[in-house]
Short mmCIF file of C-alpha atoms in Angstrom, two decimals:
data_model
loop_
_atom_site.label_atom_id
_atom_site.label_comp_id
_atom_site.label_asym_id
_atom_site.label_seq_id
_atom_site.Cartn_x
_atom_site.Cartn_y
_atom_site.Cartn_z
CA MET A 1277 -30.81 -25.01 10.86
CA ASN A 1278 -28.91 -21.83 12.41
CA HIS A 1279 -26.92 -23.18 15.33
CA ILE A 1280 -26.68 -19.95 18.13
CA THR A 1281 -23.25 -19.80 19.55
CA GLU A 1282 -22.12 -18.37 23.11
CA GLN A 1283 -20.40 -15.38 22.45
CA VAL A 1284 -17.75 -15.67 25.10
CA TYR A 1285 -15.11 -13.37 23.43
CA TYR A 1286 -17.14 -11.24 24.69
CA SER A 1287 -18.13 -11.60 28.66
CA GLU A 1288 -14.11 -13.28 28.55
CA PRO A 1289 -11.96 -11.13 25.86
CA TYR A 1290 -9.13 -12.01 27.20
CA ALA A 1291 -9.74 -15.95 27.58
CA GLN A 1292 -6.93 -17.59 25.44
CA THR A 1293 -8.79 -21.01 25.98
CA LEU A 1294 -11.65 -22.84 25.91
CA ASN A 1295 -14.35 -26.47 26.73
CA ALA A 1296 -16.46 -26.92 24.22
CA HIS A 1297 -18.75 -29.12 21.94
CA VAL A 1298 -19.26 -29.52 17.97
CA VAL A 1299 -22.93 -28.56 17.31
CA LYS A 1300 -22.23 -28.79 13.33
CA VAL A 1301 -19.44 -30.23 11.11
CA ARG A 1302 -19.76 -27.71 7.55
CA PRO A 1303 -17.61 -28.24 4.57
CA ASP A 1304 -15.80 -25.00 5.01
CA GLY A 1305 -15.53 -26.04 8.89
CA ILE A 1306 -16.65 -26.00 12.96
CA VAL A 1307 -19.26 -24.62 14.56
CA LEU A 1308 -19.32 -24.67 18.50
CA ASP A 1309 -22.19 -24.46 20.98
CA ARG A 1310 -19.29 -22.02 22.84
CA THR A 1311 -16.42 -19.59 21.62
CA ILE A 1312 -13.75 -17.58 22.44
CA PHE A 1313 -12.71 -17.15 17.84
CA TYR A 1314 -13.98 -13.67 17.06
CA PRO A 1315 -16.09 -14.09 14.04
CA GLU A 1316 -14.32 -10.80 11.60
CA GLY A 1317 -16.07 -8.71 10.85
CA GLY A 1318 -16.26 -4.20 12.00
CA GLY A 1319 -12.80 -3.93 9.78
CA GLN A 1320 -11.32 -6.83 12.40
CA GLU A 1321 -10.07 -9.84 11.16
CA GLY A 1322 -11.33 -13.59 12.38
CA ASP A 1323 -9.22 -15.20 14.91
CA ARG A 1324 -6.95 -17.39 14.39
CA GLY A 1325 -5.45 -20.42 16.37
CA LEU A 1326 -6.05 -24.41 17.13
CA ILE A 1327 -9.67 -27.06 18.77
CA ASN A 1328 -7.87 -30.59 18.68
CA GLY A 1329 -5.27 -29.59 17.64
CA VAL A 1330 -6.36 -28.50 13.81
CA LYS A 1331 -5.63 -25.19 12.76
CA VAL A 1332 -8.34 -22.63 12.61
CA LEU A 1333 -7.04 -20.42 9.77
CA ASP A 1334 -10.09 -18.04 10.13
CA THR A 1335 -13.42 -17.39 12.08
CA ARG A 1336 -16.69 -15.96 9.83
CA MET A 1337 -20.12 -14.78 9.98
CA MET A 1338 -21.78 -17.43 7.76
CA ASP A 1339 -25.38 -18.40 7.29
CA GLY A 1340 -26.00 -17.00 10.66
CA GLU A 1341 -23.59 -19.36 12.33
CA ILE A 1342 -19.90 -18.76 13.78
CA VAL A 1343 -17.35 -20.90 11.41
CA HIS A 1344 -14.15 -21.88 12.37
CA ILE A 1345 -12.30 -22.37 9.35
CA THR A 1346 -10.33 -25.00 8.99
CA GLY A 1347 -8.65 -27.00 6.96
CA PHE A 1348 -9.93 -30.08 7.66
CA THR A 1349 -12.82 -31.80 9.06
CA GLY A 1350 -12.63 -34.99 9.13
CA SER A 1351 -11.78 -35.29 12.53
CA PHE A 1352 -15.27 -33.81 14.34
CA ARG A 1353 -18.13 -35.19 14.94
CA GLU A 1354 -21.22 -33.27 16.50
CA GLY A 1355 -21.34 -33.94 20.15
CA TYR A 1356 -18.06 -33.90 20.66
CA GLU A 1357 -15.90 -32.09 22.86
CA ALA A 1358 -13.26 -29.40 21.45
CA GLU A 1359 -10.49 -27.80 23.17
CA ALA A 1360 -10.44 -24.31 21.91
CA VAL A 1361 -6.60 -22.30 22.03
CA LEU A 1362 -6.32 -18.67 20.34
CA ASP A 1363 -3.93 -17.38 18.53
CA TRP A 1364 -3.22 -14.81 21.12
CA ASN A 1365 -0.45 -12.59 19.72
CA HIS A 1366 -3.47 -12.59 16.17
CA ARG A 1367 -5.96 -11.73 18.56
CA TRP A 1368 -4.25 -8.85 20.93
CA HIS A 1369 -2.72 -7.43 18.10
CA PHE A 1370 -6.14 -6.64 16.73
CA MET A 1371 -7.94 -5.83 19.82
CA LYS A 1372 -5.46 -2.88 20.17
CA ALA A 1373 -5.62 -2.18 16.70
CA HIS A 1374 -9.41 -1.63 16.85
CA THR A 1375 -9.30 0.72 20.41
CA ALA A 1376 -6.85 2.39 18.50
CA GLN A 1377 -9.29 3.14 15.65
CA HIS A 1378 -11.53 4.14 17.89
CA MET A 1379 -9.51 6.84 19.48
CA ILE A 1380 -8.37 7.82 16.11
CA SER A 1381 -11.94 8.09 14.95
CA GLY A 1382 -13.37 9.78 18.33
CA THR A 1383 -10.58 12.60 18.74
CA MET A 1384 -11.12 13.71 15.14
CA TYR A 1385 -15.00 14.06 16.06
CA THR A 1386 -15.15 14.89 19.22
CA LYS A 1387 -12.23 17.80 19.11
CA PHE A 1388 -12.26 18.73 15.32
CA GLY A 1389 -16.02 17.31 14.08
CA ILE A 1390 -13.77 15.19 11.20
CA ASN A 1391 -16.18 12.17 10.64
CA THR A 1392 -15.11 9.04 9.81
CA VAL A 1393 -16.72 7.11 6.41
CA ALA A 1394 -14.12 4.50 6.81
CA VAL A 1395 -11.43 2.09 8.35
CA HIS A 1396 -9.37 -0.16 7.43
CA MET A 1397 -6.81 -2.14 10.23
CA GLY A 1398 -3.98 -4.25 8.63
CA ASN A 1399 -1.19 -5.60 10.01
CA GLU A 1400 1.25 -2.96 10.46
CA VAL A 1401 -1.31 0.19 9.77
CA ILE A 1402 -4.52 1.25 10.76
CA THR A 1403 -6.37 4.23 7.79
CA VAL A 1404 -9.36 6.32 8.69
CA GLU A 1405 -11.30 7.09 5.69
CA THR A 1406 -12.78 10.78 6.44
CA ASP A 1407 -15.51 13.52 5.00
CA ARG A 1408 -12.73 15.76 4.66
CA SER A 1409 -11.42 16.75 1.10
CA ASP A 1410 -8.60 18.48 3.48
CA ILE A 1411 -6.77 18.38 6.56
CA PRO A 1412 -3.97 20.39 7.85
CA LEU A 1413 -0.80 18.97 8.80
CA GLU A 1414 -1.02 20.83 11.43
CA THR A 1415 -4.21 19.50 12.82
CA LEU A 1416 -3.14 15.65 12.01
CA TYR A 1417 -0.42 16.29 14.50
CA GLN A 1418 -2.73 17.78 17.15
CA ILE A 1419 -4.69 14.65 16.76
CA GLU A 1420 -1.99 12.41 16.38
CA SER A 1421 -0.66 14.31 20.28
CA ALA A 1422 -4.05 14.38 21.49
CA VAL A 1423 -4.50 10.35 20.97
CA ASN A 1424 -0.81 9.38 22.38
CA ASP A 1425 -2.15 11.88 25.67
CA GLU A 1426 -5.10 9.51 26.10
CA ILE A 1427 -2.93 6.70 25.44
CA ILE A 1428 -0.87 7.85 28.44
CA ASN A 1429 -3.52 8.43 30.62
CA ASN A 1430 -4.77 4.60 30.32
CA ARG A 1431 -8.40 5.30 29.79
CA GLU A 1432 -10.70 2.10 30.68
CA VAL A 1433 -12.13 0.35 27.74
CA SER A 1434 -15.79 -0.57 28.91
CA SER A 1435 -18.82 -1.74 27.24
CA LEU A 1436 -23.11 -2.52 27.56
CA GLU A 1437 -26.03 -3.39 25.61
CA VAL A 1438 -28.89 -0.51 25.46
CA SER A 1439 -31.90 -0.57 23.62
CA HIS A 1440 -32.15 0.94 19.89
CA SER A 1441 -34.33 3.38 21.17
CA GLU A 1442 -31.96 4.39 23.50
CA ALA A 1443 -28.18 4.16 21.60
CA GLU A 1444 -30.42 6.54 18.94
CA SER A 1445 -30.95 9.45 21.76
CA LEU A 1446 -27.07 9.30 22.54
CA GLY A 1447 -26.71 11.37 19.36
CA LEU A 1448 -23.61 8.67 18.41
CA ARG A 1449 -20.74 9.93 16.14
CA ARG A 1450 -21.59 7.27 13.21
CA SER A 1451 -25.44 5.24 12.92
CA ILE A 1452 -26.40 1.99 13.93
CA LYS A 1453 -26.08 -0.50 11.52
CA VAL A 1454 -28.04 -3.35 13.71
CA SER A 1455 -31.84 -3.77 14.68
CA GLY A 1456 -32.57 -4.50 18.12
CA ASP A 1457 -29.89 -4.30 21.29
CA VAL A 1458 -27.26 -2.31 20.79
CA ARG A 1459 -23.15 -3.11 22.00
CA LEU A 1460 -22.09 0.94 22.90
CA VAL A 1461 -18.65 0.71 23.01
CA GLN A 1462 -16.69 3.61 25.48
CA ILE A 1463 -13.15 5.04 25.89
CA GLU A 1464 -13.78 7.74 28.66
CA ASN A 1465 -13.26 10.44 27.57
CA VAL A 1466 -12.60 9.57 23.72
CA ASP A 1467 -15.22 8.07 22.28
CA LEU A 1468 -18.69 6.26 22.42
CA ILE A 1469 -20.13 4.29 19.71
CA ALA A 1470 -21.92 1.38 18.65
CA CYS A 1471 -19.63 -1.78 18.01
CA GLY A 1472 -19.82 -5.64 17.43
CA GLY A 1473 -15.74 -6.43 17.67
CA ILE A 1474 -13.66 -6.86 20.90
CA HIS A 1475 -11.09 -4.34 22.47
CA VAL A 1476 -8.46 -4.07 25.26
CA ARG A 1477 -9.17 -3.46 28.60
CA ARG A 1478 -7.42 -0.23 29.54
CA THR A 1479 -5.65 1.83 26.15
CA GLY A 1480 -2.50 1.99 27.51
CA GLU A 1481 -1.66 -1.49 26.22
CA ILE A 1482 -2.11 0.63 23.18
CA GLY A 1483 1.11 1.91 23.53
CA ARG A 1484 1.37 4.32 21.22
CA ILE A 1485 0.09 5.53 18.04
CA SER A 1486 1.97 7.61 14.85
CA TYR A 1487 0.64 10.04 11.70
CA ALA A 1488 2.04 8.39 9.12
CA GLY A 1489 0.52 10.26 5.93
CA SER A 1490 -2.74 10.54 3.81
CA GLU A 1491 -3.99 10.12 0.18
CA ILE A 1492 -7.18 11.29 -0.81
CA ILE A 1493 -9.80 8.65 -2.00
CA ARG A 1494 -12.76 9.47 -3.04
CA SER A 1495 -12.47 12.96 -2.74
CA HIS A 1496 -12.72 12.18 0.74
CA VAL A 1497 -8.37 12.20 3.25
CA ARG A 1498 -8.03 8.98 4.20
CA THR A 1499 -5.40 9.02 6.90
CA ILE A 1500 -2.98 6.34 7.72
CA TRP A 1501 -1.32 5.76 10.98
CA TYR A 1502 1.15 3.18 12.70
CA TYR A 1503 0.08 1.55 16.09
CA SER A 1504 1.65 -0.10 18.90
CA ASP A 1505 4.88 -2.16 17.97
CA SER A 1506 4.54 -0.85 14.52
CA ALA A 1507 4.35 2.65 15.96
CA VAL A 1508 8.11 1.75 17.87
CA SER A 1509 9.62 0.27 15.11
CA HIS A 1510 8.71 2.89 11.96
CA GLN A 1511 9.96 5.21 14.12
CA ARG A 1512 13.39 3.55 15.20
CA GLU A 1513 13.64 2.71 10.64
CA GLU A 1514 12.63 6.95 10.13
CA ARG A 1515 15.52 7.69 12.34
CA GLU A 1516 17.97 5.26 11.03
CA VAL A 1517 17.16 6.18 7.48
CA VAL A 1518 17.84 10.19 8.51
CA ASN A 1519 21.26 9.08 10.29
CA GLU A 1520 22.71 6.88 6.68
CA ALA A 1521 21.39 9.92 5.43
CA GLY A 1522 22.89 12.63 6.96
CA ALA A 1523 25.84 10.30 7.41
CA LEU A 1524 26.62 10.10 3.55
CA LEU A 1525 25.59 13.76 3.34
CA SER A 1526 28.23 15.08 6.37
CA SER A 1527 25.05 16.56 7.63
CA ARG A 1528 22.62 16.30 10.91
CA GLY A 1529 18.87 17.16 11.70
CA ARG A 1530 17.47 19.86 9.77
CA ASN A 1531 20.79 20.38 7.73
CA ILE A 1532 20.43 17.13 5.85
CA ILE A 1533 17.64 19.20 4.05
CA PRO A 1534 19.92 21.96 2.34
CA ALA A 1535 22.29 18.95 1.92
CA LEU A 1536 20.32 16.81 0.02
CA GLU A 1537 18.97 19.94 -2.17
CA HIS A 1538 22.51 21.15 -3.64
CA LEU A 1539 23.32 17.21 -4.45
CA ILE A 1540 20.41 17.31 -6.68
CA GLN A 1541 21.52 20.82 -8.23
CA GLU A 1542 24.50 19.33 -9.00
CA ASN A 1543 23.08 15.95 -10.26
CA ARG A 1544 21.17 18.26 -12.15
CA ASN A 1545 23.87 20.71 -13.36
CA LEU A 1546 26.35 17.55 -14.25
CA LYS A 1547 22.85 15.84 -16.23
CA ALA A 1548 22.50 19.31 -18.38
CA GLU A 1549 25.99 19.42 -18.83
CA VAL A 1550 26.75 15.54 -20.01
CA ARG A 1551 23.63 16.48 -22.79
CA LEU A 1552 25.39 19.30 -24.14
CA ARG A 1553 28.56 16.92 -24.38
CA ASP A 1554 26.24 14.16 -26.87
CA GLU A 1555 24.97 16.80 -28.60
CA MET A 1556 28.24 17.70 -30.27
CA ILE A 1557 29.44 14.54 -30.64
CA ALA A 1558 25.98 13.98 -31.38
CA SER A 1559 26.97 17.31 -34.23
CA LEU A 1560 30.02 16.50 -34.91
CA ILE A 1561 29.60 13.12 -36.11
CA LEU A 1562 26.90 14.42 -38.40
CA ALA A 1563 29.52 16.66 -39.77
CA LYS A 1564 32.19 13.45 -41.11
CA GLY A 1565 29.45 13.24 -43.23
CA GLU A 1566 27.63 9.35 -42.15
CA ASN A 1567 24.44 8.67 -43.14
CA VAL A 1568 24.07 5.26 -41.18
CA PHE A 1569 26.90 4.70 -38.15
CA VAL A 1570 26.67 3.35 -34.34
CA SER A 1571 26.39 6.00 -32.09
CA PRO A 1572 29.07 6.11 -29.08
CA VAL A 1573 26.28 8.43 -27.24
CA GLU A 1574 22.60 8.22 -26.70
CA LEU A 1575 19.87 8.77 -29.46
CA SER A 1576 17.93 11.41 -27.80
CA ALA A 1577 21.46 13.87 -28.59
CA TYR A 1578 20.02 14.17 -32.35
CA HIS A 1579 16.76 15.33 -31.99
CA LYS A 1580 17.77 18.29 -32.35
CA LEU A 1581 19.71 17.74 -35.00
CA CYS A 1582 16.56 15.95 -37.05
CA ALA A 1583 15.99 18.38 -40.59
CA GLU A 1584 13.76 18.58 -42.91
CA GLY A 1585 15.81 17.00 -46.23
CA ARG A 1586 18.14 15.45 -44.23
CA VAL A 1587 18.51 11.52 -43.67
CA PHE A 1588 20.46 10.03 -41.30
CA PHE A 1589 20.40 6.40 -39.50
CA ALA A 1590 21.45 5.86 -36.09
CA VAL A 1591 22.17 2.81 -34.37
CA TYR A 1592 23.01 2.76 -30.14
CA GLU A 1593 23.89 -0.14 -28.25
CA LYS A 1594 22.92 -0.62 -24.51
CA GLU A 1595 22.32 -3.32 -22.20
CA GLY A 1596 19.08 -5.00 -22.75
CA GLY A 1597 19.10 -4.56 -26.85
CA VAL A 1598 19.72 -1.95 -29.92
CA ASN A 1599 17.67 1.33 -30.40
CA TRP A 1600 18.13 2.70 -33.55
CA LEU A 1601 16.88 6.76 -35.07
CA LEU A 1602 16.25 7.69 -39.06
CA CYS A 1603 15.57 10.95 -39.53
CA GLY A 1604 14.65 11.51 -42.95
CA SER A 1605 10.95 11.65 -44.39
CA ALA A 1606 7.82 9.19 -44.14
CA GLN A 1607 8.13 7.78 -47.42
CA LEU A 1608 11.55 6.37 -46.28
CA PHE A 1609 10.31 5.08 -42.47
CA MET A 1610 7.17 3.20 -44.83
CA LYS A 1611 10.19 1.85 -46.12
CA PHE A 1612 12.22 0.80 -43.44
CA ARG A 1613 8.80 -0.57 -41.95
CA ASN A 1614 7.60 -2.75 -44.93
CA GLU A 1615 11.01 -4.67 -45.32
CA LEU A 1616 13.42 -4.33 -41.65
CA PHE A 1617 10.47 -4.48 -38.90
CA PRO A 1618 9.51 -7.98 -39.86
CA LEU A 1619 12.83 -9.24 -40.50
CA LEU A 1620 14.99 -8.00 -37.57
CA ARG A 1621 12.19 -7.67 -35.41
CA MET A 1622 12.02 -3.99 -35.52
CA LYS A 1623 9.34 -2.05 -33.96
CA GLY A 1624 8.79 1.68 -32.52
CA GLY A 1625 7.51 4.63 -34.61
CA GLY A 1626 6.98 8.58 -35.15
CA LYS A 1627 6.26 11.58 -37.03
CA GLY A 1628 7.32 14.37 -39.67
CA GLN A 1629 11.52 13.98 -39.37
CA MET A 1630 12.23 11.55 -36.90
CA TYR A 1631 11.15 8.10 -35.85
CA GLN A 1632 13.06 5.89 -33.62
CA GLY A 1633 12.55 2.44 -32.12
CA SER A 1634 14.18 -0.76 -30.89
CA ALA A 1635 15.38 -3.99 -32.37
CA ALA A 1636 15.60 -7.46 -31.83
CA CYS A 1637 18.97 -7.96 -34.04
CA SER A 1638 23.14 -7.34 -33.18
CA LYS A 1639 23.70 -3.83 -34.51
CA ASP A 1640 25.73 -4.55 -37.39
CA GLU A 1641 22.96 -6.42 -39.12
CA LEU A 1642 20.80 -3.53 -38.72
CA VAL A 1643 23.75 -0.61 -39.81
CA ARG A 1644 24.32 -2.88 -43.08
CA ALA A 1645 20.21 -3.50 -43.55
CA ALA A 1646 19.52 0.45 -42.75
CA GLU A 1647 23.00 1.16 -45.91
CA SER A 1648 21.33 -0.66 -48.02
CA ILE A 1649 17.96 0.82 -48.14
CA ILE A 1650 19.28 4.23 -47.78
CA ARG A 1651 21.93 4.10 -50.53
CA GLU A 1652 18.20 2.91 -52.86
CA ASN A 1653 17.44 6.12 -51.25
CA GLU A 1654 19.70 7.85 -52.59
CA GLU A 1655 20.13 6.82 -55.89
CA LYS A 1656 16.34 7.45 -56.50
#
């Protein structure tokens, strides 16, 4: 038989302690006759805390019952008195998150006609998936400003229960997912929505929100928002990063961007110069007539030099292993693969005149083995 628990978290959302009685002990937790612990739902995490000193790890609605999930139930019996102590910091954090999410979704809908498809509330960010495939950045900044204005205005957040038919007549921005009476949550001047979550009394408790970015999921724009303390810490972190980058580049503010672009271009030019130098060194090595050698430069410097009729085997040692490059025919490569791959734990492949890979042996072992095969090939 399912037990009905009085949902004190609705009538007293700011209560942090409560006396109750155990009405059922389950393998996964306990059921009380009344509780201030909110069960996971609507994107909001279940509450945590203590019951008679035993940790409540989570709270969930299971089999129609509000189950306080504990790691140990042996100290509980039906009828026992229970002192519930809420992890208030955890609860209040997600009350602010849930209210902030309503404000973001409500503002999107009322001011820009953007519908919310799905939401997720994490410890630092809220994600709101919309029904749009594109939202201009300027619009997202306008949403951010509008929400923060209403947070500053410290709007009242209230709830009430109405009949299903009355709720349907209100033209809510989201379809009603429950049958029977409907719990509505209203944020003055911002949003009216059917919701079973727990929210703060006034929007000023949220602190602020900040837009953090967007991504495309299921062809929809999913927006990402920092909220409350995370909005402030993120803003400070970004300011510190900008200041440190500016110090390194000897620039400030918007001058950092051109300074960074200049540095990136210098890096590209330097890489191009190094590439030309390495290719010149590779050409000089091959001009000596060596066909098996340890290369002082990266093997990519030989790619342009692999031509039909030319045969050489280059080895390059770097941190973490030995790389090799073979310029030669497919038949020559097959001889390497059949005779040396198992012996020297080589791997790799290629096509045409160029084959490359790595080996789990020393460079000297690889050179000696390759010299033997190249010599045999020349004698044919």
